[in-house]
Amino acid sequence: MQRKLAFVGTVKVLWIAEQRHLINDAAVLLDAMAANGYYLSRQLLQQISE
């Protein structure tokens, strides 16, 4: 459970960083995290994009 919650916080930080042009592409970083066993729900992705 802690691992999932940590990823949720990380996703929000990455999304904000991308919106402020601090990083080029949050999706690349998210793909790397997913390859290491983290996952996102569709609901979370919708919440982030609102």
Short mmCIF file of C-alpha atoms in Angstrom, two decimals:
data_model
loop_
_atom_site.label_atom_id
_atom_site.label_comp_id
_atom_site.label_asym_id
_atom_site.label_seq_id
_atom_site.Cartn_x
_atom_site.Cartn_y
_atom_site.Cartn_z
CA MET A 1 0.00 0.00 0.00
CA GLN A 2 2.78 2.48 0.81
CA ARG A 3 4.43 1.83 -2.54
CA LYS A 4 1.21 2.66 -4.42
CA LEU A 5 0.64 5.83 -2.40
CA ALA A 6 4.20 6.97 -3.00
CA PHE A 7 3.69 6.51 -6.72
CA VAL A 8 0.47 8.55 -6.65
CA GLY A 9 2.36 11.45 -5.11
CA THR A 10 5.19 11.05 -7.61
CA VAL A 11 2.78 11.11 -10.54
CA LYS A 12 1.23 14.36 -9.37
CA VAL A 13 4.65 15.96 -8.93
CA LEU A 14 5.75 14.81 -12.41
CA TRP A 15 2.55 16.13 -13.98
CA ILE A 16 2.97 19.54 -12.31
CA ALA A 17 6.62 19.67 -13.35
CA GLU A 18 5.64 18.97 -16.96
CA GLN A 19 2.94 21.65 -16.88
CA ARG A 20 5.48 24.19 -15.64
CA HIS A 21 7.97 23.09 -18.32
CA LEU A 22 10.50 21.86 -15.77
CA ILE A 23 10.66 18.47 -17.51
CA ASN A 24 10.00 17.59 -21.14
CA ASP A 25 7.84 14.50 -20.89
CA ALA A 26 6.40 13.01 -17.72
CA ALA A 27 5.16 10.00 -19.72
CA VAL A 28 8.73 8.80 -20.29
CA LEU A 29 9.41 8.82 -16.56
CA LEU A 30 6.07 7.14 -15.80
CA ASP A 31 6.84 4.38 -18.31
CA ALA A 32 10.15 3.74 -16.57
CA MET A 33 8.40 3.53 -13.19
CA ALA A 34 5.76 1.17 -14.62
CA ALA A 35 8.53 -1.08 -15.90
CA ASN A 36 9.73 -1.36 -12.31
CA GLY A 37 6.39 -2.62 -10.99
CA TYR A 38 4.43 0.54 -10.28
CA TYR A 39 1.01 1.03 -11.83
CA LEU A 40 -1.64 3.69 -12.41
CA SER A 41 -5.38 3.32 -12.44
CA ARG A 42 -7.48 5.02 -15.12
CA GLN A 43 -9.27 6.91 -12.34
CA LEU A 44 -5.99 8.39 -11.11
CA LEU A 45 -5.00 9.47 -14.60
CA GLN A 46 -8.36 11.21 -15.01
CA GLN A 47 -7.95 13.02 -11.67
CA ILE A 48 -4.50 14.25 -12.63
CA SER A 49 -5.64 15.62 -15.99
CA GLU A 50 -8.51 17.67 -14.52
#
